[in-house]
């Protein structure tokens, strides 16, 4: 399928490269000319020309504002628009309505990868919005990596994308706090991370599925490590202070855990804390 790529920033260029490498006939447009390097692509002179060139148009721009700016003044009738620009669920819903109003079909996407991962099995792209658009574009989208269609609600990809980043930052936060602690005694952080932290976390990962099941069922009854025990043994705050390490990262979490115990849920497992969030 002939394809247009709008936006040749770091990510857009990676997407265009993946298409070309898999033999897709690709037309590109970028606001600033000269960004395609030696890629074997056709250059459209204007955004309107790029949209006119092919039925499938993939956008990867800085933000939703730039997408709105590019869509202004181009004809999207009968076009399948796949927007891989990071957006919020509200922005995705707005863009979907805008494209539909003007006769196009809209699919939103969230890229869970950095540019060098594009085209490898490690890259995952989440999609939501028009299922028809997804089915039509699926073979082309396969060039980027694993593809997951999450449903017709346009904002679902953005919501899941941000939720995954939320999980990632939680892990990063725990990592830097742990590193700050061992660093106070001169322990090499790489050694600690490779030999102790990663094996420990890897062993714990499967437990997340059990925690997720508790959240889905609403039954948080603890089997092994209840909140009362975890709060009573909060060595993190005590040892951090003793080592001169800030507790700014861990304190908000333990505040929630203590509040849950005060509410009478000390016999619950950790995921019970979610009831204080939503
Ligand atoms: P870059 O900053 O490298 O590229 C931004 C692109 O947007 C350029 O093509 C730029 O054009 C274009 N642009 C900006 N403003 C406008 C505008 N008003 N009108 C038209 N074009 C505009 O960003 P990336 O390529 O890294 O990121 C692109 C998207 O991909 C973002 O939404 C990002 O969140 C997402 N993403 C990026 C990842 C990464 O690791 N890089 C990872 C996952 C998602 P010009 O060249 O003219 O400035």
Short mmCIF file of C-alpha atoms and ligand atoms in Angstrom, two decimals:
data_model
loop_
_atom_site.label_atom_id
_atom_site.label_comp_id
_atom_site.label_asym_id
_atom_site.label_seq_id
_atom_site.Cartn_x
_atom_site.Cartn_y
_atom_site.Cartn_z
CA UNK A 1 0.00 0.00 0.00
CA UNK A 2 1.37 3.43 -0.96
CA UNK A 3 1.78 5.55 2.12
CA UNK A 4 2.37 9.15 3.10
CA UNK A 5 4.37 10.08 6.20
CA UNK A 6 3.93 13.59 7.57
CA UNK A 7 6.70 14.66 9.94
CA UNK A 8 10.36 13.70 9.67
CA UNK A 9 11.55 14.38 13.18
CA UNK A 10 13.47 11.66 15.00
CA UNK A 11 10.46 9.35 15.21
CA UNK A 12 8.89 10.22 11.84
CA UNK A 13 12.19 9.50 10.09
CA UNK A 14 12.40 6.11 11.83
CA UNK A 15 8.86 5.29 10.68
CA UNK A 16 9.58 6.35 7.08
CA UNK A 17 12.82 4.32 7.11
CA UNK A 18 10.96 1.20 8.31
CA UNK A 19 8.43 1.59 5.49
CA UNK A 20 11.11 2.06 2.83
CA UNK A 21 13.12 -0.90 4.15
CA UNK A 22 10.06 -3.11 3.75
CA UNK A 23 9.51 -1.97 0.18
CA UNK A 24 6.58 0.40 0.72
CA UNK A 25 6.25 3.18 -1.80
CA UNK A 26 6.46 6.21 0.52
CA UNK A 27 5.74 9.91 0.06
CA UNK A 28 6.92 12.32 2.77
CA UNK A 29 6.35 15.91 3.83
CA UNK A 30 8.04 17.85 6.62
CA UNK A 31 7.51 21.50 7.56
CA UNK A 32 11.24 22.16 7.28
CA UNK A 33 12.57 20.74 4.01
CA UNK A 34 15.69 18.59 3.70
CA UNK A 35 15.05 16.26 6.66
CA UNK A 36 14.79 12.96 4.76
CA UNK A 37 18.54 12.42 4.23
CA UNK A 38 19.16 9.80 1.57
CA UNK A 39 15.88 7.92 2.10
CA UNK A 40 14.38 6.58 -1.14
CA UNK A 41 11.08 8.46 -0.84
CA UNK A 42 8.98 10.85 -2.91
CA UNK A 43 8.92 14.41 -1.58
CA UNK A 44 5.62 16.28 -1.63
CA UNK A 45 5.97 20.04 -2.04
CA UNK A 46 3.14 20.84 0.36
CA UNK A 47 1.15 19.08 3.07
CA UNK A 48 -1.90 19.21 0.77
CA UNK A 49 0.07 17.43 -1.97
CA UNK A 50 1.21 14.79 0.53
CA UNK A 51 -2.39 14.07 1.58
CA UNK A 52 -3.51 14.01 -2.07
CA UNK A 53 -0.77 11.52 -2.99
CA UNK A 54 -1.99 8.51 -1.00
CA UNK A 55 -5.07 7.18 0.73
CA UNK A 56 -3.07 6.18 3.84
CA UNK A 57 -1.50 9.12 5.68
CA UNK A 58 0.61 8.60 8.82
CA UNK A 59 1.37 11.64 10.96
CA UNK A 60 4.12 11.87 13.56
CA UNK A 61 4.54 15.44 14.73
CA UNK A 62 5.61 17.13 17.94
CA UNK A 63 2.16 17.42 19.54
CA UNK A 64 -1.56 17.60 18.80
CA UNK A 65 -1.32 21.32 18.14
CA UNK A 66 1.03 20.66 15.22
CA UNK A 67 -1.36 18.00 13.91
CA UNK A 68 -4.26 20.47 13.98
CA UNK A 69 -2.05 23.03 12.20
CA UNK A 70 -1.19 20.55 9.43
CA UNK A 71 -4.77 19.28 9.04
CA UNK A 72 -5.96 22.85 8.58
CA UNK A 73 -6.24 23.38 4.85
CA UNK A 74 -5.71 19.82 3.62
CA UNK A 75 -8.35 17.57 2.11
CA UNK A 76 -8.86 14.47 4.26
CA UNK A 77 -11.85 13.09 2.35
CA UNK A 78 -11.57 9.31 1.89
CA UNK A 79 -8.22 9.34 3.65
CA UNK A 80 -7.16 6.88 6.36
CA UNK A 81 -5.38 9.06 8.88
CA UNK A 82 -3.10 7.29 11.37
CA UNK A 83 -1.86 9.76 13.96
CA UNK A 84 1.19 8.49 15.85
CA UNK A 85 1.82 11.82 17.56
CA UNK A 86 1.67 11.49 21.35
CA UNK A 87 -1.70 12.84 22.49
CA UNK A 88 -4.10 12.79 25.42
CA UNK A 89 -7.41 10.86 25.23
CA UNK A 90 -9.28 14.18 24.92
CA UNK A 91 -7.05 15.33 22.07
CA UNK A 92 -7.50 12.00 20.27
CA UNK A 93 -11.29 12.26 20.58
CA UNK A 94 -11.20 15.82 19.21
CA UNK A 95 -8.98 14.87 16.26
CA UNK A 96 -11.12 11.83 15.49
CA UNK A 97 -14.25 14.01 15.37
CA UNK A 98 -12.49 16.64 13.26
CA UNK A 99 -11.31 14.10 10.67
CA UNK A 100 -14.70 12.31 10.58
CA UNK A 101 -16.49 15.64 10.08
CA UNK A 102 -14.31 16.26 7.05
CA UNK A 103 -14.87 12.83 5.50
CA UNK A 104 -11.79 10.90 6.69
CA UNK A 105 -11.27 7.83 8.85
CA UNK A 106 -9.16 8.31 12.02
CA UNK A 107 -6.91 5.92 13.91
CA UNK A 108 -4.91 7.12 16.91
CA UNK A 109 -1.65 5.51 17.96
CA UNK A 110 0.73 5.52 20.91
CA UNK A 111 4.30 4.45 20.23
CA UNK A 112 5.88 2.43 23.05
CA UNK A 113 9.41 2.60 21.66
CA UNK A 114 12.28 4.92 20.93
CA UNK A 115 13.24 5.57 17.27
CA UNK A 116 16.04 2.96 17.16
CA UNK A 117 13.53 0.25 18.20
CA UNK A 118 11.14 0.98 15.31
CA UNK A 119 10.95 -1.98 12.93
CA UNK A 120 12.13 -4.45 15.58
CA UNK A 121 9.89 -6.88 17.51
CA UNK A 122 10.64 -4.89 20.68
CA UNK A 123 8.58 -1.92 19.43
CA UNK A 124 4.92 -1.93 20.40
CA UNK A 125 2.40 0.51 18.98
CA UNK A 126 -1.04 0.83 20.58
CA UNK A 127 -3.95 1.78 18.32
CA UNK A 128 -7.53 2.89 18.91
CA UNK A 129 -10.29 4.52 16.89
CA UNK A 130 -11.74 3.36 13.59
CA UNK A 131 -11.40 -0.43 13.34
CA UNK A 132 -11.91 -0.19 9.61
CA UNK A 133 -8.92 2.16 9.40
CA UNK A 134 -6.83 -0.24 11.48
CA UNK A 135 -7.71 -3.24 9.31
CA UNK A 136 -7.01 -1.26 6.14
CA UNK A 137 -3.61 -0.05 7.38
CA UNK A 138 -2.57 -3.12 9.37
CA UNK A 139 -0.13 -4.59 6.85
CA UNK A 140 1.69 -1.26 6.53
CA UNK A 141 1.69 -0.67 10.30
CA UNK A 142 3.35 -4.07 10.74
CA UNK A 143 6.55 -2.40 9.49
CA UNK A 144 6.85 -0.49 12.77
CA UNK A 145 6.65 -3.44 15.20
CA UNK A 146 4.04 -5.27 17.24
CA UNK A 147 0.60 -3.65 16.86
CA UNK A 148 -2.23 -3.79 19.38
CA UNK A 149 -5.71 -2.53 18.50
CA UNK A 150 -7.44 -1.60 21.76
CA UNK A 151 -10.93 -0.58 20.62
CA UNK A 152 -13.09 1.96 18.83
CA UNK A 153 -12.87 4.67 21.51
CA UNK A 154 -10.22 7.00 19.98
CA UNK A 155 -8.60 7.90 23.32
CA UNK A 156 -7.87 4.33 24.44
CA UNK A 157 -4.39 4.17 22.91
CA UNK A 158 -3.41 7.48 24.54
CA UNK A 159 -4.84 6.37 27.91
CA UNK A 160 -2.96 3.06 27.87
CA UNK A 161 0.19 4.77 26.61
CA UNK A 162 0.17 7.23 29.53
CA UNK A 163 -0.75 4.45 31.99
CA UNK A 164 2.27 2.42 30.83
CA UNK A 165 4.52 5.46 31.26
CA UNK A 166 3.05 5.90 34.76
CA UNK A 167 4.12 2.35 35.61
CA UNK A 168 7.54 3.02 34.13
CA UNK A 169 8.12 6.17 36.18
CA UNK A 170 7.09 4.33 39.35
CA UNK A 171 9.82 1.79 38.61
CA UNK A 172 12.36 4.53 37.77
CA UNK A 173 11.50 6.33 41.04
CA UNK A 174 12.08 3.17 43.10
CA UNK A 175 15.33 2.57 41.24
CA UNK A 176 16.87 6.00 41.89
CA UNK A 177 15.85 5.90 45.57
CA UNK A 178 17.47 2.46 45.98
CA UNK A 179 20.58 3.65 44.10
CA UNK A 180 20.81 6.75 46.31
CA UNK A 181 20.80 4.51 49.39
CA UNK A 182 23.55 2.10 48.36
CA UNK A 183 25.64 4.94 46.92
CA UNK A 184 25.97 6.43 50.41
CA UNK A 185 28.20 3.48 51.37
CA UNK A 186 30.18 3.51 48.13
CA UNK A 187 28.44 0.43 46.67
CA UNK A 188 28.81 0.56 42.86
CA UNK A 189 25.29 1.16 41.55
CA UNK A 190 25.81 -1.00 38.46
CA UNK A 191 26.86 -3.97 40.59
CA UNK A 192 23.90 -3.51 42.96
CA UNK A 193 21.51 -3.18 40.03
CA UNK A 194 22.78 -6.17 38.07
CA UNK A 195 23.35 -8.64 40.88
CA UNK A 196 20.60 -7.74 43.37
CA UNK A 197 17.92 -5.29 42.23
CA UNK A 198 17.08 -6.69 38.79
CA UNK A 199 16.85 -10.37 39.91
CA UNK A 200 14.65 -9.27 42.85
CA UNK A 201 12.34 -7.19 40.64
CA UNK A 202 12.22 -9.92 37.97
CA UNK A 203 11.07 -12.38 40.62
CA UNK A 204 8.35 -9.97 41.71
CA UNK A 205 6.97 -9.10 38.26
CA UNK A 206 4.59 -12.10 38.03
CA UNK A 207 2.99 -10.97 41.31
CA UNK A 208 1.60 -7.95 39.45
CA UNK A 209 -0.90 -10.21 37.68
CA UNK A 210 -2.24 -11.43 41.02
CA UNK A 211 -2.47 -7.82 42.24
CA UNK A 212 -4.32 -6.87 39.05
CA UNK A 213 -6.80 -9.70 39.68
CA UNK A 214 -7.39 -8.36 43.21
CA UNK A 215 -8.15 -4.92 41.75
CA UNK A 216 -10.55 -6.37 39.16
CA UNK A 217 -12.37 -8.42 41.82
CA UNK A 218 -12.27 -5.80 44.60
CA UNK A 219 -11.16 -8.49 47.07
CA UNK A 220 -7.86 -7.37 48.60
CA UNK A 221 -7.71 -9.88 51.44
CA UNK A 222 -4.03 -10.42 52.16
CA UNK A 223 -2.62 -13.93 51.98
CA UNK A 224 1.01 -13.24 52.82
CA UNK A 225 1.99 -9.60 53.42
CA UNK A 226 -0.73 -7.31 54.69
CA UNK A 227 -0.60 -3.50 54.82
CA UNK A 228 -0.35 -3.35 58.65
CA UNK A 229 2.83 -5.41 58.56
CA UNK A 230 4.29 -3.39 55.67
CA UNK A 231 3.60 -0.05 57.38
CA UNK A 232 4.94 -1.27 60.76
CA UNK A 233 8.18 -2.30 59.08
CA UNK A 234 8.73 0.89 57.12
CA UNK A 235 12.50 0.67 57.19
CA UNK A 236 12.69 2.72 54.02
CA UNK A 237 12.04 6.05 55.78
CA UNK A 238 14.22 5.22 58.79
CA UNK A 239 17.19 3.90 56.83
CA UNK A 240 16.94 6.66 54.21
CA UNK A 241 17.11 9.32 56.94
CA UNK A 242 19.97 7.56 58.66
CA UNK A 243 21.89 7.48 55.38
CA UNK A 244 21.03 11.12 54.59
CA UNK A 245 18.80 10.16 51.67
CA UNK A 246 15.62 12.10 50.95
CA UNK A 247 12.30 10.25 51.34
CA UNK A 248 10.49 12.53 48.87
CA UNK A 249 9.89 9.66 46.46
CA UNK A 250 8.72 6.98 48.90
CA UNK A 251 6.84 9.13 51.41
CA UNK A 252 3.69 9.79 49.30
CA UNK A 253 3.23 6.05 48.81
CA UNK A 254 3.68 5.20 52.49
CA UNK A 255 1.32 8.04 53.44
CA UNK A 256 -1.38 6.35 51.35
CA UNK A 257 -0.59 2.92 52.84
CA UNK A 258 -0.83 4.31 56.40
CA UNK A 259 -4.13 6.06 55.58
CA UNK A 260 -5.56 2.79 54.27
CA UNK A 261 -4.57 1.05 57.51
CA UNK A 262 -6.18 3.90 59.52
CA UNK A 263 -9.36 3.33 57.52
CA UNK A 264 -9.44 -0.24 58.87
CA UNK A 265 -7.97 -2.05 55.87
CA UNK A 266 -4.74 -3.18 57.50
CA UNK A 267 -5.57 -6.80 56.61
CA UNK A 268 -5.58 -5.97 52.90
CA UNK A 269 -2.84 -6.51 50.38
CA UNK A 270 -0.98 -3.54 48.86
CA UNK A 271 -3.30 -3.05 45.82
CA UNK A 272 -6.04 -1.95 48.26
CA UNK A 273 -4.33 1.48 48.12
CA UNK A 274 -5.92 1.98 44.69
CA UNK A 275 -9.20 2.75 46.47
CA UNK A 276 -7.63 6.03 47.64
CA UNK A 277 -6.74 6.96 44.05
CA UNK A 278 -9.98 6.44 42.16
P1 LIG B 1 11.02 15.81 16.93
O1 LIG B 1 11.10 17.03 17.76
O2 LIG B 1 12.27 15.15 16.48
O3 LIG B 1 10.17 16.13 15.61
C1 LIG B 1 9.01 16.93 15.67
C2 LIG B 1 8.35 16.96 14.31
O4 LIG B 1 7.17 17.75 14.38
C3 LIG B 1 9.23 17.57 13.22
O5 LIG B 1 8.98 16.93 12.00
C4 LIG B 1 8.71 19.02 13.19
O6 LIG B 1 8.93 19.66 11.96
C5 LIG B 1 7.23 18.77 13.37
N1 LIG B 1 6.48 19.95 13.82
C6 LIG B 1 6.54 20.56 15.01
N2 LIG B 1 5.66 21.58 15.07
C7 LIG B 1 5.04 21.61 13.86
C8 LIG B 1 4.02 22.42 13.30
N3 LIG B 1 3.45 23.41 13.98
N4 LIG B 1 3.62 22.15 12.03
C9 LIG B 1 4.17 21.12 11.33
N5 LIG B 1 5.14 20.32 11.79
C10 LIG B 1 5.56 20.55 13.05
O7 LIG B 1 10.09 14.79 17.75
P2 LIG B 1 10.03 13.19 17.61
O8 LIG B 1 10.08 12.83 16.17
O9 LIG B 1 11.00 12.58 18.55
O10 LIG B 1 8.58 12.91 18.20
C11 LIG B 1 7.44 12.96 17.37
C12 LIG B 1 6.27 12.34 18.14
O11 LIG B 1 6.59 10.99 18.44
C13 LIG B 1 5.99 13.08 19.46
O12 LIG B 1 4.60 13.20 19.64
C14 LIG B 1 6.61 12.15 20.48
O13 LIG B 1 5.97 12.24 21.75
C15 LIG B 1 6.37 10.78 19.83
N6 LIG B 1 7.29 9.78 20.38
C16 LIG B 1 8.65 10.02 20.32
C17 LIG B 1 9.53 9.14 20.91
C18 LIG B 1 11.00 9.37 20.86
O14 LIG B 1 11.73 8.68 21.60
N7 LIG B 1 11.52 10.27 20.05
C19 LIG B 1 9.03 7.94 21.64
C20 LIG B 1 7.59 7.73 21.55
C21 LIG B 1 6.77 8.66 20.97
P3 LIG B 1 10.26 20.58 11.71
O15 LIG B 1 11.32 19.62 11.27
O16 LIG B 1 9.84 21.53 10.67
O17 LIG B 1 10.58 21.24 13.05
#
